Coordinates of C-alpha atoms in Angstrom, one line a residue:
M1 CA -46.5 74.3 58.7
D2 CA -48.3 71.8 56.5
E3 CA -47.0 68.6 55.0
Q4 CA -46.3 70.1 51.6
E5 CA -44.3 73.0 53.1
Q6 CA -42.4 70.4 55.3
N7 CA -41.6 68.5 52.2
F8 CA -40.3 71.7 50.5
K9 CA -38.2 72.4 53.5
K10 CA -36.7 68.9 53.4
L11 CA -35.8 69.5 49.7
K12 CA -34.2 72.9 50.4
D13 CA -32.2 71.4 53.4
F14 CA -31.0 68.6 51.3
F15 CA -29.6 70.9 48.7
K16 CA -27.8 73.0 51.3
K17 CA -26.2 69.8 52.7
D18 CA -25.5 68.6 49.1
M19 CA -23.6 72.1 48.4
N20 CA -21.9 71.9 51.8
M21 CA -20.6 68.4 51.4
K22 CA -19.2 69.2 47.8
N23 CA -17.3 72.2 49.3
L24 CA -15.9 70.0 52.2
L25 CA -14.7 67.3 49.6
M26 CA -13.0 70.1 47.7
S27 CA -11.4 71.4 51.0
L28 CA -10.2 67.9 52.0
A29 CA -8.2 67.6 48.9
P30 CA -4.6 67.2 49.8
K31 CA -2.0 70.0 49.2
E32 CA 1.7 69.8 49.0
I33 CA 2.2 70.9 52.5
D34 CA 0.1 68.0 53.8
D35 CA 2.5 65.5 52.6
Y36 CA 5.8 67.5 53.8
D37 CA 6.6 65.3 56.8
E38 CA 5.2 62.7 59.1
E39 CA 3.7 65.1 61.3
S40 CA 1.9 66.9 58.5
R41 CA 0.6 63.7 57.3
M42 CA -0.9 62.5 60.4
K43 CA -2.6 65.7 60.9
Y44 CA -3.9 65.6 57.3
M45 CA -5.2 62.0 58.0
D46 CA -7.0 62.9 61.1
A47 CA -8.7 65.7 59.1
L48 CA -10.0 63.2 56.7
Y49 CA -10.9 60.9 59.3
N50 CA -12.9 63.6 61.0
G51 CA -14.4 64.4 57.7
L52 CA -15.9 60.8 57.6
T53 CA -17.9 61.4 60.8
H54 CA -19.2 64.7 59.5
F55 CA -20.3 62.9 56.1
E56 CA -21.9 60.0 57.9
E57 CA -23.9 62.5 60.0
E58 CA -25.0 64.5 57.1
F59 CA -26.1 61.3 55.1
R60 CA -28.0 59.9 58.0
S61 CA -29.7 63.2 58.5
I62 CA -30.9 63.2 54.8
A63 CA -32.1 59.6 55.1
E64 CA -34.1 60.3 58.2
S65 CA -35.4 63.6 56.8
F66 CA -36.9 61.8 53.8
G67 CA -38.1 58.8 55.7
L68 CA -35.9 56.4 53.7
G69 CA -36.2 53.7 56.2
E70 CA -34.2 51.7 58.5
E71 CA -32.6 49.5 55.9
V72 CA -31.0 52.7 54.1
L73 CA -29.8 54.0 57.6
N74 CA -28.1 50.6 58.3
A75 CA -26.6 50.6 54.6
I76 CA -25.0 54.0 55.4
S77 CA -23.7 52.8 58.8
K78 CA -22.1 49.8 57.1
Y79 CA -20.7 52.0 54.2
F80 CA -18.7 54.1 56.8
E81 CA -17.8 51.4 58.9
K82 CA -16.1 49.8 55.8
S83 CA -14.5 53.2 54.9
R84 CA -13.0 53.6 58.5
N85 CA -11.6 49.9 58.4
A86 CA -9.9 50.6 55.1
F87 CA -8.8 54.1 56.1
Y88 CA -5.3 53.5 57.4
D89 CA -4.6 50.9 54.9
K90 CA -4.4 53.2 52.0
G91 CA -0.7 54.3 52.5
M92 CA 0.0 57.7 50.7
I93 CA -2.3 60.5 51.5
N94 CA -3.2 61.1 47.9
L95 CA -4.4 57.6 47.7
A96 CA -6.6 57.6 50.6
Y97 CA -8.3 60.9 49.5
Q98 CA -8.9 59.3 46.1
Q99 CA -10.3 56.0 46.9
I100 CA -12.2 57.1 50.0
F101 CA -13.4 60.6 49.3
S102 CA -13.2 61.7 45.6
N103 CA -13.3 58.7 42.9
M104 CA -16.1 58.3 40.6
D105 CA -16.4 55.0 38.9
E106 CA -18.0 55.5 35.4
S107 CA -19.8 52.1 35.4
L108 CA -21.6 53.0 38.6
I109 CA -22.5 56.5 37.1
E110 CA -24.1 54.5 34.3
E111 CA -25.8 52.2 36.8
I112 CA -27.2 55.3 38.7
K113 CA -28.4 56.9 35.3
D114 CA -30.2 53.7 34.5
Q115 CA -31.8 53.2 38.0
F116 CA -32.9 56.9 38.8
V117 CA -34.8 58.3 36.0
G118 CA -37.2 61.3 36.0
Y119 CA -40.7 60.5 36.8
T120 CA -40.3 57.3 38.5
D121 CA -40.3 56.6 42.2
Y122 CA -38.4 53.4 41.8
G123 CA -34.7 52.6 41.8
N124 CA -32.9 50.3 44.3
L125 CA -30.9 52.9 46.5
L126 CA -30.0 50.1 48.9
E127 CA -28.3 48.3 45.9
I128 CA -26.5 51.5 44.9
I129 CA -25.3 52.3 48.2
G130 CA -23.7 48.8 48.4
Q131 CA -21.8 49.5 45.2
T132 CA -20.3 52.8 46.2
K133 CA -16.7 53.0 47.3
S134 CA -16.3 56.9 47.6
I135 CA -18.0 59.7 49.5
N136 CA -18.4 61.4 46.0
E137 CA -20.3 58.3 44.5
L138 CA -22.5 58.1 47.5
L139 CA -23.3 61.8 47.2
H140 CA -23.9 61.5 43.6
A141 CA -26.3 58.5 44.3
F142 CA -28.6 60.3 46.8
H143 CA -28.6 63.5 44.6
S144 CA -29.9 61.5 41.8
Y145 CA -32.4 59.5 43.8
I146 CA -33.9 62.6 45.4
T147 CA -34.1 64.9 42.3
N148 CA -35.4 62.2 40.0
N149 CA -38.2 61.0 42.4
K150 CA -41.6 61.7 41.1
A151 CA -43.1 61.2 44.5
I152 CA -40.8 63.8 46.3
M153 CA -40.9 66.4 43.7
Q154 CA -44.7 66.4 43.5
A155 CA -45.0 66.4 47.2
M156 CA -44.1 70.2 47.2
P157 CA -46.6 73.3 47.7
L158 CA -48.2 73.8 44.3
I159 CA -48.0 77.6 43.1
A160 CA -49.8 77.3 39.8
T161 CA -50.7 75.2 36.9
K162 CA -51.6 75.8 33.3
M163 CA -52.5 73.3 30.3
N164 CA -50.5 73.1 27.0
E165 CA -52.2 72.8 23.7
F166 CA -51.7 68.9 23.9
G167 CA -53.7 68.4 27.1
Y168 CA -50.8 68.1 29.6
P169 CA -50.2 70.2 32.8
I170 CA -47.2 72.6 33.4
S171 CA -47.1 72.8 37.1
I172 CA -44.9 75.0 39.4
Y173 CA -44.1 74.1 42.9
G174 CA -42.1 75.4 46.0
E175 CA -41.7 79.0 46.5
Q176 CA -42.4 82.1 44.3
T177 CA -39.3 83.8 42.8
E178 CA -38.7 86.1 40.0
L179 CA -37.0 83.4 37.8
A180 CA -39.9 80.9 38.6
R181 CA -42.6 83.3 37.8
K182 CA -40.6 84.3 34.4
I183 CA -40.1 80.6 33.3
F184 CA -43.6 79.5 34.2
L185 CA -45.2 82.4 32.3
D186 CA -42.8 82.1 29.4
F187 CA -43.3 78.4 29.0
P188 CA -44.8 78.2 25.4
V189 CA -48.2 76.3 25.7
D190 CA -47.7 75.2 21.8
M191 CA -44.5 73.3 22.6
D192 CA -45.1 69.6 22.4
V193 CA -44.3 68.2 25.8
G194 CA -46.0 65.9 28.2
W195 CA -46.4 66.3 32.0
T196 CA -43.9 69.1 33.2
D197 CA -43.1 69.8 36.8
I198 CA -41.1 72.7 38.0
V199 CA -39.7 72.9 41.6
S200 CA -38.5 76.5 42.6
M201 CA -36.2 77.6 45.3
E202 CA -34.4 80.6 46.1
K203 CA -31.6 80.0 43.8
K204 CA -32.2 77.0 42.3
M205 CA -34.9 75.3 40.1
L206 CA -35.8 71.5 38.9
M207 CA -37.8 70.7 35.9
M208 CA -39.0 67.5 34.6
V209 CA -40.0 67.4 31.2
R210 CA -42.0 64.3 30.1
D211 CA -41.9 63.0 26.4
R212 CA -38.7 64.7 25.6
G213 CA -35.9 62.3 25.6
H214 CA -38.5 60.2 27.5
A215 CA -38.2 62.2 30.8
L216 CA -35.8 65.2 30.4
T217 CA -34.6 66.6 33.8
I218 CA -33.0 70.1 34.1
E219 CA -31.3 71.5 37.1
I220 CA -31.1 75.4 37.0
D221 CA -28.7 77.4 39.2
K222 CA -29.4 80.9 39.5
E223 CA -26.3 83.1 39.0
E224 CA -25.7 86.9 39.4
A225 CA -25.4 87.4 35.5
G226 CA -28.0 84.7 34.4
A227 CA -28.4 81.1 34.9
V228 CA -26.6 77.7 34.4
F229 CA -28.6 74.7 33.1
K230 CA -27.6 71.2 33.7
Y231 CA -29.5 68.4 32.0
F232 CA -29.8 64.8 31.8
I233 CA -31.7 63.0 28.8
P234 CA -32.4 59.2 29.7
K235 CA -33.3 58.0 26.3
L236 CA -31.5 58.5 23.1
C237 CA -34.5 58.8 20.7
N238 CA -32.3 60.4 17.9
R239 CA -28.4 60.5 18.6
D240 CA -27.8 63.0 15.7
M241 CA -30.1 65.5 17.3
I242 CA -28.7 65.1 20.8
E243 CA -25.2 65.5 19.5
K244 CA -26.1 69.1 18.3
L245 CA -27.6 70.1 21.5
P246 CA -25.9 73.1 23.6
G247 CA -23.3 72.1 25.9
I248 CA -23.5 68.3 25.2
N249 CA -21.1 66.5 27.5
K250 CA -21.3 62.6 27.6
I251 CA -23.5 60.4 25.5
T252 CA -23.7 56.7 26.5
E253 CA -26.4 53.9 26.1
N254 CA -27.9 55.1 29.4
G255 CA -28.4 58.6 28.3
A256 CA -26.8 62.0 27.7
T257 CA -25.7 64.7 30.0
G258 CA -24.7 68.3 29.4
I259 CA -24.4 72.0 30.6
F260 CA -25.0 75.5 29.2
E261 CA -25.3 79.0 30.4
A262 CA -27.4 81.9 29.7
S263 CA -27.4 85.5 30.7
E264 CA -30.3 87.2 32.5
E265 CA -32.0 88.4 29.0
E266 CA -31.3 84.9 27.3
I267 CA -32.6 82.7 30.1
S268 CA -36.3 81.7 28.4
E269 CA -34.9 81.9 25.0
K270 CA -32.0 79.5 25.6
L271 CA -34.1 77.1 28.0
F272 CA -36.9 76.7 25.7
G273 CA -34.9 76.6 22.5
F274 CA -33.0 73.7 24.1
I275 CA -36.3 71.8 25.3
G276 CA -37.6 72.2 21.7
K277 CA -34.5 70.5 20.3
V278 CA -34.4 67.5 22.6
P279 CA -35.8 64.6 20.6
M280 CA -39.0 62.8 21.1
D281 CA -40.0 59.2 20.3
S282 CA -41.5 60.6 16.9
D283 CA -37.8 61.6 16.2
I284 CA -36.4 58.1 16.4
V285 CA -34.5 57.3 13.2
F286 CA -34.0 53.7 12.4
D287 CA -30.6 52.6 10.9
W288 CA -32.2 50.4 8.3
E289 CA -28.9 49.3 6.9
K290 CA -27.9 48.2 10.6
I291 CA -31.1 46.5 10.9
T292 CA -31.0 44.7 7.7
S293 CA -27.5 43.5 8.3
Q294 CA -28.6 42.3 11.9
I295 CA -31.5 40.4 10.3
T296 CA -29.3 39.0 7.6
M297 CA -26.7 37.8 10.2
Q298 CA -29.6 36.3 12.3
N299 CA -31.0 34.3 9.4
E300 CA -27.6 33.1 8.5
E301 CA -27.0 31.9 11.9
K302 CA -30.3 30.3 11.7
T303 CA -29.6 28.6 8.5
K304 CA -26.3 27.2 10.0
Q305 CA -28.0 25.8 13.1
E306 CA -30.5 24.1 11.0
E307 CA -27.9 22.7 8.6
K308 CA -25.9 21.4 11.7
Q309 CA -29.2 19.9 13.0
A310 CA -29.8 18.3 9.6
I311 CA -26.2 16.9 9.4
F312 CA -26.6 15.7 12.9
E313 CA -30.0 14.0 12.1
E314 CA -28.6 12.4 9.0
N315 CA -25.6 11.0 10.9
Q316 CA -27.7 10.0 13.6
A317 CA -30.1 8.2 11.1
K318 CA -27.0 6.3 9.6
E319 CA -25.9 5.4 13.0
I320 CA -29.3 4.1 13.9
S321 CA -29.5 2.2 10.6
I322 CA -26.1 0.7 11.0
E323 CA -27.0 -0.3 14.6
R324 CA -30.2 -1.9 13.4
K325 CA -28.5 -3.8 10.6
T326 CA -25.6 -4.8 12.8
S327 CA -28.4 -6.0 15.4
G328 CA -30.4 -7.8 12.8
I329 CA -27.2 -9.7 11.5
K330 CA -26.5 -10.5 14.9
K331 CA -29.7 -11.9 15.8
I332 CA -29.6 -13.9 12.4
Q333 CA -26.2 -15.2 13.4
E334 CA -27.4 -16.0 16.9
M335 CA -30.4 -18.0 15.5
L336 CA -28.2 -19.9 12.9
Q337 CA -25.8 -20.7 15.8
K338 CA -28.9 -22.0 17.7
A339 CA -30.1 -23.9 14.8
K340 CA -26.6 -25.5 14.3
N341 CA -26.3 -26.4 18.0
F342 CA -29.8 -27.9 18.0
I343 CA -28.9 -30.1 14.8
K344 CA -25.6 -30.8 16.3
S345 CA -26.9 -32.1 19.6
R346 CA -29.6 -34.0 17.9
F347 CA -27.1 -35.7 15.7
T348 CA -25.0 -36.4 18.7
N349 CA -27.9 -37.8 20.6
E350 CA -29.1 -39.9 17.8
K351 CA -25.6 -41.3 17.2
G352 CA -25.3 -41.9 20.7
D353 CA -28.5 -43.9 20.8
Y354 CA -27.5 -45.8 17.5
D355 CA -24.2 -46.7 19.1
N356 CA -25.9 -47.8 22.1
E357 CA -28.4 -49.8 20.3
Q358 CA -25.6 -51.5 18.3
S359 CA -23.9 -52.3 21.3
I360 CA -27.0 -53.8 22.8
G361 CA -27.5 -55.8 19.7
D362 CA -24.1 -57.0 19.8
K363 CA -24.5 -58.3 23.1

């Protein structure tokens, strides 16, 4: 097995682990019977604790498989050590499950969106692991890191490549399936997109389409009756266009997500119809009223600052002038006083001499 095939096997194994961990998360959700009495509660808490051990083994296996390094392995160990220490402090079993296993912090999801974007091989996984507080968040972080990593996606076995009319390659990697073959052949060469990579597995495909929403990523799950498409658009080139996309879910400053389905016959039509509607940089619409308003506010603020500065400088100048005047008057007064003292001393001395002379003369 060559290196590319090994990389592809790692990716397939990751998706299997990913699905198994999601299923385990669901199976560990508390049921009414788990909180029936003290015995059932303890039994359930033991199951959760054993689940932690299984999750740690799976995450360590993923990190080792992709060669993520000793630092990531240490971060995983610290994460699970922290989870175990907090485990029996959570009280009610529902709270323990939510806080340690299932919670998803919206601010962290936004941070993950910002860090792990398609067609990049950057993003601080260590930093994200340090911020995660639940298994669900940790799994989401690893999934986003791996599926949006250009270096990982392009290290798969290449099946075929074709050039579009704009001079960019459309490449398909992984293993040949009927769905992969259909999507690759049906991909319109006259569609305005940049570099496009497709990774094909037995029942899953990943697509990265450059220049649509900056770097559009699509995860395709093959179903018996058709396919499910989950997408992420990292750049809001045109919010109005994005709001009209099929299955649009959430739009934030860090991008937009959505999901839609297609029957077997509709797969190509719906997929490429969707890609064609995702805005590009050329679709950016400037809100000139907002921009003008912002410029006006900035200019007004600048004018206020300049006026404050001018008032300050004028007051400062007055103060300096007053100081100088005061200082000058003081100097004059001091000089006059010195003159008075000098004259007085001279007069006193002369009078003293005169009196002395008179006294001598009298003698």
